[in-house]
Coordinates of C-alpha atoms in Angstrom, one line a residue:
X11 CA 8.1 -10.4 -27.7
X12 CA 9.5 -8.2 -24.9
X13 CA 9.0 -9.1 -21.3
X14 CA 6.2 -6.9 -20.0
X15 CA 7.8 -6.8 -16.5
X16 CA 11.3 -5.8 -17.6
X17 CA 11.7 -3.9 -20.8
X18 CA 12.6 -0.7 -22.7
X19 CA 9.9 0.2 -25.3
X20 CA 11.0 -0.5 -28.9
X21 CA 10.8 2.1 -31.6
X22 CA 7.4 0.9 -32.9
X23 CA 5.8 1.2 -29.4
X24 CA 7.4 4.6 -28.8
X25 CA 6.1 6.0 -32.2
X26 CA 2.7 4.5 -31.6
X27 CA 2.5 6.1 -28.1
X28 CA 3.5 9.5 -29.5
X29 CA 0.7 9.2 -32.1
X30 CA -1.7 8.4 -29.3
X31 CA -0.6 11.5 -27.4
X32 CA -1.3 13.6 -30.5
X33 CA -4.7 12.1 -30.8
X34 CA -5.5 12.8 -27.1
X35 CA -4.2 16.4 -27.6
X36 CA -6.6 16.8 -30.5
X37 CA -9.5 15.8 -28.3
X38 CA -8.9 18.7 -26.1
X39 CA -10.1 20.9 -28.9
X40 CA -13.4 18.9 -29.2
X41 CA -16.7 20.3 -28.1
X42 CA -18.2 16.9 -27.5
X43 CA -18.9 16.2 -23.8
X44 CA -17.6 12.6 -24.1
X45 CA -14.3 13.7 -25.5
X46 CA -13.9 16.4 -22.9
X47 CA -14.7 14.0 -20.0
X48 CA -12.4 11.4 -21.5
X49 CA -9.4 13.7 -21.6
X50 CA -10.2 15.1 -18.2
X51 CA -10.1 11.6 -16.7
X52 CA -6.9 10.7 -18.5
X53 CA -5.3 13.9 -17.1
X54 CA -6.3 12.9 -13.6
X55 CA -3.9 9.9 -14.0
X56 CA -4.3 6.7 -16.1
X57 CA -2.1 3.9 -17.5
X58 CA -2.2 3.6 -21.3
X59 CA -1.0 0.6 -23.2
X60 CA 0.3 0.0 -26.8
X61 CA 0.6 -3.4 -28.5
X62 CA 2.2 -4.1 -31.9
X63 CA 0.9 -7.3 -33.5
X64 CA 1.0 -9.0 -36.9
X65 CA -1.9 -10.7 -38.6
X66 CA -1.5 -14.1 -40.5
X67 CA -0.6 -12.2 -43.7
X68 CA 2.4 -10.5 -41.9
X69 CA 0.8 -7.0 -41.8
X70 CA 1.5 -5.0 -38.6
X71 CA -1.3 -3.5 -36.5
X72 CA -1.3 -1.3 -33.4
X73 CA -3.7 -1.7 -30.5
X74 CA -4.3 0.8 -27.7
X75 CA -5.8 0.2 -24.2
X76 CA -6.5 2.1 -21.0
X77 CA -6.5 0.5 -17.6
X78 CA -9.7 0.0 -15.7
X79 CA -12.8 2.1 -16.5
X80 CA -13.3 5.7 -17.7
X81 CA -16.4 7.7 -16.7
X82 CA -19.7 7.1 -18.4
X83 CA -18.1 5.1 -21.1
X84 CA -17.0 2.4 -18.7
X85 CA -14.8 0.0 -20.5
X86 CA -15.4 1.4 -24.0
X87 CA -14.0 4.3 -25.9
X88 CA -13.4 4.8 -29.6
X89 CA -9.9 3.8 -30.7
X90 CA -9.2 1.6 -27.6
X91 CA -9.7 -2.2 -27.3
X92 CA -12.7 -3.7 -25.6
X93 CA -12.5 -5.1 -22.1
X94 CA -11.7 -8.8 -21.6
X95 CA -15.1 -9.2 -20.0
X96 CA -17.7 -6.5 -20.2
X97 CA -19.6 -7.2 -17.0
X98 CA -20.9 -3.7 -16.9
X99 CA -23.7 -4.1 -19.5
X100 CA -26.8 -2.4 -18.0
X101 CA -29.0 -5.4 -18.6
X102 CA -26.3 -8.0 -17.7
X103 CA -26.2 -10.4 -14.8
X104 CA -23.5 -8.4 -12.9
X105 CA -25.3 -5.1 -13.0
X106 CA -28.6 -6.7 -12.2
X107 CA -27.2 -8.4 -9.1
X108 CA -25.2 -5.3 -8.2
X109 CA -28.4 -3.3 -8.3
X110 CA -30.0 -5.8 -6.0
X111 CA -27.1 -5.5 -3.6
X112 CA -27.4 -1.7 -3.8
X113 CA -31.1 -2.1 -2.9
X114 CA -30.1 -4.2 0.1
X115 CA -27.6 -1.5 1.2
X116 CA -30.5 1.0 1.0
X117 CA -32.8 -1.3 3.0
X118 CA -30.2 -1.9 5.6
X119 CA -29.6 1.9 6.1
X120 CA -33.3 2.6 6.2
X121 CA -33.9 -0.1 8.8
X122 CA -30.9 1.0 10.9
X123 CA -31.9 4.7 10.8
X124 CA -35.7 4.0 11.2
X125 CA -37.1 0.9 12.9
X126 CA -34.0 -0.1 14.8
X127 CA -33.3 3.5 15.9
X128 CA -36.8 3.8 17.2
X129 CA -36.8 0.5 19.1
X130 CA -33.4 1.4 20.6
X131 CA -34.8 4.8 21.7
X132 CA -37.8 3.1 23.4
X133 CA -35.5 0.6 25.1
X134 CA -33.2 3.4 26.3
X135 CA -36.1 5.5 27.6
X136 CA -37.6 2.6 29.5
X137 CA -34.2 1.6 30.9
X138 CA -33.4 5.2 32.0
X139 CA -36.8 5.6 33.7
X140 CA -36.6 2.3 35.5
X141 CA -32.9 2.8 36.5
X142 CA -33.9 6.3 37.8
X143 CA -36.5 4.7 40.1
X144 CA -33.8 2.2 41.3
X145 CA -31.3 4.9 41.9
X146 CA -33.9 6.9 43.9
X147 CA -34.7 3.9 46.1
X148 CA -31.0 3.2 46.6
X149 CA -30.5 6.8 47.8
X150 CA -33.5 6.3 50.2
X151 CA -31.8 3.2 51.6
X152 CA -28.5 5.0 51.9
X153 CA -30.0 7.8 53.9
X154 CA -31.9 5.3 56.1
X155 CA -28.7 3.4 56.8
X156 CA -26.8 6.6 57.6
X157 CA -29.6 7.5 60.1
X158 CA -29.4 4.1 61.7
X159 CA -25.7 4.2 62.0
X160 CA -25.8 7.6 63.6
X161 CA -28.4 6.4 66.1
X162 CA -26.3 3.3 67.0
X163 CA -23.1 5.5 67.5
X164 CA -25.1 7.8 69.8
X165 CA -25.6 4.9 72.3
X166 CA -29.2 6.1 73.0
X167 CA -31.0 3.2 71.2
X168 CA -32.2 0.4 73.4
X169 CA -32.4 -3.3 72.4
X170 CA -35.9 -3.0 71.0
X171 CA -34.9 -0.1 68.8
X172 CA -31.8 -1.9 67.6
X173 CA -33.8 -4.9 66.7
X174 CA -36.2 -2.7 64.7
X175 CA -33.2 -1.2 62.9
X176 CA -32.1 -4.7 61.9
X177 CA -35.5 -5.6 60.6
X178 CA -35.7 -2.3 58.7
X179 CA -32.3 -3.0 57.1
X180 CA -33.4 -6.5 56.1
X181 CA -36.7 -5.2 54.6
X182 CA -34.8 -2.5 52.6
X183 CA -32.4 -5.1 51.2
X184 CA -35.3 -7.5 50.3
X185 CA -37.3 -4.6 48.7
X186 CA -34.2 -3.6 46.7
X187 CA -33.9 -7.2 45.4
X188 CA -37.7 -7.2 44.6
X189 CA -37.3 -3.9 42.8
X190 CA -34.5 -5.2 40.6
X191 CA -36.5 -8.2 39.6
X192 CA -39.5 -6.0 38.7
X193 CA -37.2 -3.7 36.7
X194 CA -35.8 -6.7 34.8
X195 CA -39.3 -7.9 34.1
X196 CA -40.5 -4.5 33.0
X197 CA -37.4 -4.0 30.7
X198 CA -37.6 -7.5 29.2
X199 CA -40.1 -6.7 26.4
X200 CA -38.1 -3.7 25.3
X201 CA -34.8 -5.7 25.4
X202 CA -36.5 -8.6 23.5
X203 CA -37.8 -6.2 20.8
X204 CA -34.3 -4.7 20.5
X205 CA -32.7 -8.2 20.2
X206 CA -35.1 -9.2 17.5
X207 CA -34.4 -6.0 15.5
X208 CA -30.6 -6.5 15.8
X209 CA -31.0 -10.1 14.7
X210 CA -33.0 -9.0 11.7
X211 CA -30.3 -6.5 10.9
X212 CA -27.6 -9.1 11.2
X213 CA -29.6 -11.4 8.8
X214 CA -29.9 -8.6 6.3
X215 CA -26.2 -7.9 6.5
X216 CA -25.4 -11.6 6.2
X217 CA -27.5 -11.9 3.1
X218 CA -25.8 -8.9 1.6
X219 CA -22.4 -10.4 2.4
X220 CA -23.4 -13.8 0.9
X221 CA -24.8 -12.2 -2.2
X222 CA -21.7 -10.0 -2.7
X223 CA -19.4 -13.0 -2.3
X224 CA -21.5 -15.0 -4.8
X225 CA -21.4 -12.1 -7.3
X226 CA -17.7 -11.8 -6.9
X227 CA -17.2 -15.5 -7.4
X228 CA -19.5 -15.4 -10.5
X229 CA -17.4 -12.5 -11.9
X230 CA -14.0 -14.3 -11.3
X231 CA -15.4 -17.6 -12.7
X232 CA -16.8 -16.0 -15.9
X233 CA -13.9 -13.7 -16.5
X234 CA -11.9 -15.8 -18.9
X235 CA -8.6 -15.0 -20.5
X236 CA -6.9 -16.6 -23.5
X237 CA -3.3 -17.5 -24.0
X238 CA -1.3 -17.7 -27.3
X239 CA -2.2 -21.4 -27.7
X240 CA -5.9 -20.4 -27.8
X241 CA -6.6 -22.0 -24.4
X242 CA -8.9 -20.2 -21.9
X243 CA -8.8 -20.0 -18.2
X244 CA -10.8 -18.0 -15.7
X245 CA -9.5 -15.6 -13.1
X246 CA -10.5 -18.0 -10.4
X247 CA -8.4 -20.8 -12.0
X248 CA -5.4 -18.5 -12.6
X249 CA -5.2 -17.2 -9.0
X250 CA -6.1 -20.6 -7.4
X251 CA -2.4 -21.6 -7.4
X252 CA -1.1 -18.3 -6.1
X253 CA -0.6 -17.4 -2.4
X254 CA -3.5 -15.0 -2.3
X255 CA -5.9 -17.6 -3.9
X256 CA -8.5 -14.9 -4.7
X257 CA -8.1 -12.4 -7.5
X258 CA -7.6 -8.8 -6.3
X259 CA -10.2 -6.2 -7.3
X260 CA -9.6 -5.0 -10.8
X261 CA -7.7 -8.1 -11.9
X262 CA -7.8 -8.5 -15.7
X263 CA -8.6 -4.8 -16.3
X264 CA -5.1 -3.5 -16.7
X265 CA -3.7 -2.6 -20.2
X266 CA -1.6 -5.7 -20.9
X267 CA -4.4 -8.3 -20.4
X268 CA -6.8 -6.2 -22.5
X269 CA -4.3 -5.8 -25.3
X270 CA -3.3 -9.5 -25.4
X271 CA -6.9 -10.7 -25.3
X272 CA -7.8 -8.4 -28.2
X273 CA -4.9 -9.6 -30.3
X274 CA -5.7 -13.3 -29.6
X275 CA -9.3 -12.8 -30.5
X276 CA -8.3 -11.3 -33.9
X277 CA -5.8 -14.1 -34.5
X278 CA -2.9 -11.7 -34.4
X279 CA 0.6 -12.4 -33.1
X280 CA 1.8 -10.0 -30.4
X281 CA 5.3 -8.6 -31.2
X282 CA 5.9 -5.9 -28.6
X283 CA 4.1 -4.0 -25.9
X284 CA 4.6 -1.0 -23.6
X285 CA 2.6 0.7 -20.9
X286 CA 2.8 4.5 -20.2
X287 CA 1.5 6.7 -17.5
X288 CA -0.6 9.6 -18.6
X289 CA -1.5 12.6 -16.4
X290 CA -1.0 13.2 -12.7
X291 CA 0.3 10.8 -10.1
X292 CA -2.5 9.7 -7.7
X293 CA -3.1 7.8 -4.5
X294 CA 0.5 8.5 -3.2
X295 CA 2.1 6.7 -6.2
X296 CA 5.1 8.1 -7.9
X297 CA 4.2 8.1 -11.6
X298 CA 5.6 10.5 -14.2
X299 CA 3.6 11.6 -17.2
X300 CA 4.8 10.0 -20.5
X301 CA 7.1 7.5 -18.7
X302 CA 6.9 3.8 -19.5
X303 CA 6.3 1.3 -16.6
X304 CA 6.4 -2.5 -16.3
X305 CA 3.2 -4.4 -15.7
X306 CA 2.1 -4.5 -12.1
X307 CA 3.0 -7.7 -10.3
X308 CA 0.1 -8.0 -7.8
X309 CA -2.6 -8.3 -10.5
X310 CA -0.8 -9.0 -13.7
X311 CA 2.0 -11.4 -12.9
X312 CA -0.3 -14.4 -12.5
X313 CA -2.5 -13.3 -15.4
X314 CA 0.3 -12.6 -17.9
X315 CA 2.0 -15.8 -16.7
X316 CA -1.0 -17.6 -18.2
X317 CA -1.7 -15.3 -21.2
X318 CA 1.9 -15.4 -22.5
X319 CA 2.0 -19.2 -22.6
X320 CA 2.7 -20.3 -26.1
X321 CA 4.4 -17.0 -27.0
X322 CA 8.2 -16.6 -27.2
X323 CA 9.0 -13.9 -24.6
X324 CA 12.3 -12.4 -23.6
X325 CA 13.4 -13.6 -20.1
X326 CA 13.3 -10.9 -17.4
X327 CA 16.5 -9.3 -16.3
X328 CA 16.7 -11.0 -12.9
X329 CA 18.9 -8.7 -10.7
X330 CA 19.7 -11.6 -8.4
X331 CA 21.4 -13.4 -11.3
X332 CA 23.9 -10.6 -12.0
X333 CA 27.3 -11.9 -11.1
X334 CA 29.6 -9.0 -12.2
X335 CA 29.2 -5.7 -10.6
X336 CA 32.5 -4.2 -11.8
X337 CA 34.5 -4.2 -8.5
X338 CA 34.6 -5.8 -5.1
X339 CA 33.6 -4.0 -1.9
X340 CA 36.3 -2.3 0.1
X341 CA 36.8 -2.5 3.8
X342 CA 37.9 1.1 4.8
X343 CA 38.1 0.4 8.6
X344 CA 37.8 -2.5 11.0
X345 CA 38.3 -3.2 14.7
X346 CA 37.3 -6.1 16.9
X347 CA 33.6 -5.2 16.9
X348 CA 32.7 -3.9 13.5
X349 CA 34.0 -2.9 10.0
X350 CA 33.0 -0.2 7.5
X351 CA 32.5 -1.4 3.9
X352 CA 32.3 0.7 0.8
X353 CA 29.7 -1.2 -1.4
X354 CA 29.7 -0.8 -5.2
X355 CA 26.5 -0.1 -7.1
X356 CA 24.8 -3.2 -8.4
X357 CA 25.8 -5.4 -5.4
X358 CA 23.3 -6.7 -2.9
X359 CA 23.8 -5.9 0.8
X360 CA 22.7 -9.4 1.9
X361 CA 22.1 -12.6 -0.1
X362 CA 19.0 -12.7 -2.4
X363 CA 17.1 -15.6 -3.9
X364 CA 19.6 -16.1 -6.7
X365 CA 23.4 -16.4 -7.0
X366 CA 24.1 -12.7 -7.2
X367 CA 27.1 -11.5 -5.1
X368 CA 26.4 -9.7 -1.8
X369 CA 28.5 -7.8 0.7
X370 CA 27.5 -10.3 3.4
X371 CA 28.8 -13.3 1.5
X372 CA 32.0 -11.4 0.4
X373 CA 32.7 -10.5 4.1
X374 CA 32.0 -14.1 5.2
X375 CA 34.6 -15.3 2.7
X376 CA 37.1 -12.6 3.7
X377 CA 36.9 -13.1 7.5
X378 CA 35.8 -16.7 7.7
X379 CA 33.0 -18.2 9.8
X380 CA 34.6 -17.6 13.2
X381 CA 34.1 -13.8 13.0
X382 CA 30.2 -14.2 12.8
X383 CA 30.0 -11.2 10.4
X384 CA 26.5 -9.7 9.9
X385 CA 25.3 -6.6 8.1
X386 CA 23.8 -4.1 10.6
X387 CA 21.8 -2.3 7.9
X388 CA 21.3 -2.4 4.1
X389 CA 21.5 -0.3 1.0
X390 CA 19.5 -0.7 -2.1
X391 CA 21.2 -2.9 -4.7
X392 CA 21.6 0.1 -7.1
X393 CA 23.0 2.4 -4.3
X394 CA 26.7 2.6 -3.5
X395 CA 28.5 3.7 -0.4
X396 CA 29.1 2.9 3.3
X397 CA 27.7 0.1 5.3
X398 CA 28.4 -1.2 8.8
X399 CA 29.0 -4.9 9.4
X400 CA 29.5 -6.3 12.9
X401 CA 31.5 -9.2 14.3
X402 CA 29.5 -11.3 16.8
X403 CA 26.0 -11.0 18.4
X404 CA 26.8 -8.3 21.0
X405 CA 28.2 -5.6 18.6
X406 CA 25.3 -6.4 16.2
X407 CA 22.7 -5.7 19.0
X408 CA 24.6 -2.5 19.9
X409 CA 24.7 -1.1 16.4
X410 CA 21.0 -2.1 15.8
X411 CA 20.2 -0.2 18.9
X412 CA 22.1 2.8 17.6
X413 CA 20.1 2.8 14.4
X414 CA 16.8 2.3 16.3
X415 CA 17.5 5.3 18.5
X416 CA 18.8 7.4 15.5
X417 CA 22.3 7.4 16.9
X418 CA 23.9 7.0 13.5
X419 CA 24.1 10.1 11.3
X420 CA 23.9 9.1 7.6
X421 CA 24.7 11.4 4.7
X422 CA 23.9 10.6 1.1
X423 CA 24.8 12.5 -2.1
X424 CA 22.7 12.2 -5.2
X425 CA 22.1 13.8 -8.5
X426 CA 18.5 14.8 -9.3
X427 CA 17.0 15.4 -12.7
X428 CA 16.4 19.1 -13.3
X429 CA 17.5 22.5 -11.9
X430 CA 16.0 22.9 -8.5
X431 CA 16.3 26.7 -8.6
X432 CA 14.3 27.0 -11.8
X433 CA 11.6 24.8 -10.2
X434 CA 11.4 27.2 -7.3
X435 CA 12.4 24.5 -4.7
X436 CA 14.1 25.9 -1.5
X437 CA 17.8 25.3 -1.3
X438 CA 17.4 23.2 1.8
X439 CA 14.6 21.9 4.0
X440 CA 12.9 18.8 5.4
X441 CA 10.7 16.2 3.7
X442 CA 8.2 14.5 5.9
X443 CA 6.2 12.0 3.9
X444 CA 5.1 8.6 5.4
X445 CA 5.6 5.6 3.2
X446 CA 4.1 2.2 2.7
X447 CA 4.6 -0.6 0.2
X448 CA 2.6 -0.6 -3.0
X449 CA 1.2 -4.1 -2.3
X450 CA 0.0 -4.7 -5.9
X451 CA 3.3 -3.5 -7.4
X452 CA 6.2 -4.5 -5.3
X453 CA 8.9 -3.5 -4.7
X454 CA 7.6 0.0 -5.3
X455 CA 6.7 2.2 -2.3
X456 CA 4.1 5.0 -2.1
X457 CA 3.3 8.1 -0.1
X458 CA 0.7 7.1 2.5
X459 CA -0.4 9.8 4.9
X460 CA -2.9 7.4 6.6
X461 CA -1.3 4.0 7.1
X462 CA 2.3 4.8 6.2
X463 CA 5.3 4.6 8.5
X464 CA 7.1 7.8 9.4
X465 CA 9.8 8.9 6.9
X466 CA 11.8 12.1 7.4
X467 CA 14.6 13.4 5.3
X468 CA 16.6 16.7 5.6
X469 CA 18.2 17.9 2.3
X470 CA 20.5 20.6 1.0
X471 CA 21.2 21.3 -2.6
X472 CA 25.0 21.6 -3.4
X473 CA 25.2 22.6 -7.0
X474 CA 23.6 22.6 -10.5
X475 CA 25.3 21.4 -13.7
X476 CA 24.1 20.2 -17.1
X477 CA 20.5 20.2 -16.1
X478 CA 21.1 18.1 -12.9
X479 CA 21.1 19.2 -9.3
X480 CA 23.5 17.7 -6.8
X481 CA 21.9 17.2 -3.4
X482 CA 22.9 16.1 0.1
X483 CA 20.3 13.9 2.0
X484 CA 20.3 13.3 5.7
X485 CA 17.6 10.8 6.5
X486 CA 16.3 10.5 10.0
X487 CA 14.5 7.3 9.3
X488 CA 15.4 4.3 7.1
X489 CA 12.4 3.3 5.1
X490 CA 12.7 1.3 1.9
X491 CA 13.3 3.6 -1.1
X492 CA 12.9 6.6 1.3
X493 CA 15.2 8.9 -0.5
X494 CA 14.1 7.8 -4.0
X495 CA 10.4 8.4 -3.2
X496 CA 11.1 11.7 -1.4
X497 CA 13.0 12.9 -4.3
X498 CA 10.6 11.8 -7.1
X499 CA 7.2 12.4 -5.5
X500 CA 5.4 15.5 -6.5
X501 CA 4.6 16.0 -2.8
X502 CA 8.4 15.8 -2.1
X503 CA 10.9 17.4 -4.4
X504 CA 9.3 16.3 -7.7
X505 CA 12.9 15.6 -9.0
X506 CA 13.7 11.9 -9.5
X507 CA 17.2 10.7 -8.8
X508 CA 19.2 10.2 -12.0
X509 CA 19.2 6.6 -13.2
X510 CA 16.3 5.5 -11.0
X511 CA 14.7 2.5 -12.7
X512 CA 11.6 2.6 -10.6
X513 CA 10.8 6.3 -10.0
X514 CA 12.8 8.1 -12.7
X515 CA 12.1 9.5 -16.1
X516 CA 12.7 6.9 -18.8
X517 CA 15.5 5.4 -16.9
X518 CA 15.6 2.6 -19.4
X519 CA 17.0 4.9 -22.0
X520 CA 19.7 6.4 -19.8
X521 CA 21.8 3.3 -19.3
X522 CA 23.2 5.0 -16.1
X523 CA 23.6 3.7 -12.6
X524 CA 21.5 5.1 -9.9
X525 CA 23.1 8.4 -8.8
X526 CA 22.7 7.8 -5.1
X527 CA 25.7 7.3 -2.8
X528 CA 25.9 6.7 1.0
X529 CA 28.7 9.2 1.5
X530 CA 29.2 9.5 5.2
X531 CA 28.5 7.6 8.5
X532 CA 29.0 9.1 11.9
X533 CA 28.3 7.7 15.4
X534 CA 29.5 7.2 18.9
X535 CA 30.1 3.5 19.7
X536 CA 28.9 2.6 23.2
X537 CA 31.3 -0.3 23.8
X538 CA 34.5 1.8 23.6
X539 CA 32.9 5.3 23.9
X540 CA 34.7 6.6 20.8
X541 CA 33.2 8.8 18.2
X542 CA 33.7 7.5 14.6
X543 CA 33.3 9.3 11.3
X544 CA 33.8 7.7 7.9
X545 CA 33.5 9.1 4.3
X546 CA 33.5 7.6 0.9
X547 CA 34.1 9.7 -2.3
X548 CA 31.2 10.1 -4.6
X549 CA 31.8 7.8 -7.6
X550 CA 29.6 9.6 -10.2

C-alpha cells in the first residue's frame, strides 16, 4: 500500500475521487435539506478520503470518508464510512455526560451573574459607604492638624494650649484607629459572604473541570482502533508513548483512520488510499480544492503508525536520506570574514537528522575546522540560490545583527501557477500576512492574524509565459515558508509557486523542482564598511 504521509494518488484513487466529485455535484440539484446542507458544509472546506481495498475473494471495493463531523448528520452520511467510534449517539454515555457538563456551565453562569453578582454589589456598597465615612474623618483630621500647625507657627499659643493641641492630635489618631477597627468589623460579614460565594463558584468550576477531564479520558480509553493484524488499541494507549502523551482533540476522526477501520471491520485488505481537499481553505490554512494531501502528522502519525502494522506499506521518501542533489554548491565570493554560496535545489542548508548533504557540511570539508564556518541564515531544501556563511564568531554575530535589523536586502525570483493579469492581481504590491506553524501538520505554516509573527513581502511580476507568471519577491522578514505561503494563500496572491510540494496544485504529478530561487543579496558589511551586491542566475 502507498504511504499515507508521502504519496502520489494512483489511477484507481484518482478515478474514484472524480466519481465522488460527480456525486457531490449531483447533490447540488437535490431539493432535500440534508443534501443541501451536506454540500454547503463540504464547500466551506473539508478533507475527503478514498480507499481502494480487496475482499478475500479478490474483488476490489472503494470506500469514502470525510474528516470530522458534518452538520446534523454528525459522523454519518449516506455513501461514506461510519466513524471509528460513534460517541455522539443521543442516548449514549458521552452525550449524556456532555449534557450534564453543559448544565453545569449554565448553572455556573447563572450563579456568577445572579447570586455572586448580588453579593459582590452588597459588599461593594457597604465598603464604599464605610470608606466614605473614613475618608470624611481623615479630612476632618487633616484640617484640624493644619489649624494646629498654623497656630504653632503664629507663636501666639501658650504652653497650656500647646499641650491641648498634643492631646487633640493623640485623640484624633486613636479615634482613627478605632474607626478603622469598626469598619473592618462592619465589613467582615459582607466579605465573609463574598468569600463563601467565591469558594462555591470555585467548587462548581472544579467539578466541571474534573467531569470534563473524566469524560475526555473515557472517550480516549474507549476509542479503539484496529490494525491489519486484527489487534485493537485505544487512543490513550496509542498516544501514551508519544511526547504529547494525551491525544489531541479530533484524533481518530480524520479520513485515513476511518477508512482503514472500515476496511478492517469488513475483512478487506487496503490497497491504496488518498485524501483530497474539497471547497475553500479555512482557518488560515493553504488548501486547494481538488488537490491531494498527505495525512496530518499531529493527529494521524501515531494513529496510522498503529493501524498500518501488519500491512506492507511503501517507505516514506525521507528527504534527509537524499544523497544526490545533482551538483555541488558554488562559492562565488569569499574574504576573511564571510563567503557567498550558491546552493542547488534539493540540498539542505544545515545538517538534518539523516545523512543528506548540506551546505554547512560541504563548506566545513572545503575550508577545514580552523575557519569555524557557520551558516548565517537558511533556505528551504527545495529552494536554490544565495546564502551567506561566516568564518568565526565575530562575523557571524555581525551578519546575524544585519539580518535582525533588516540590513540585508534579499531578492527572490519565482514562477507562479497561472496568469496574474487574468486573475486581476496588481502587477506589484505588498503582502502582509502574519504566519504561524500548523502544529498538527508540521512543517506546514498557516496565516494567523491573531497569534502569528509578522511576515511582509514586496512583489513585482516580471512576465507571463505558458500559463505561468514570473515574479520578483523582496521579503522584509524571514519566516519559514513565507514566500510559499504568501504566494499560495487566497489572502495573498492565490497563485502557488510551481513545483511546491506543500502548497501547490498536484505538485506530485509535476515532477518539477520548486521554482523559487534566491537571486540577489545586498548589504553593507560593518567591519570593513564596504557595500556588497551578489547575484545568481535563475536556473529554471
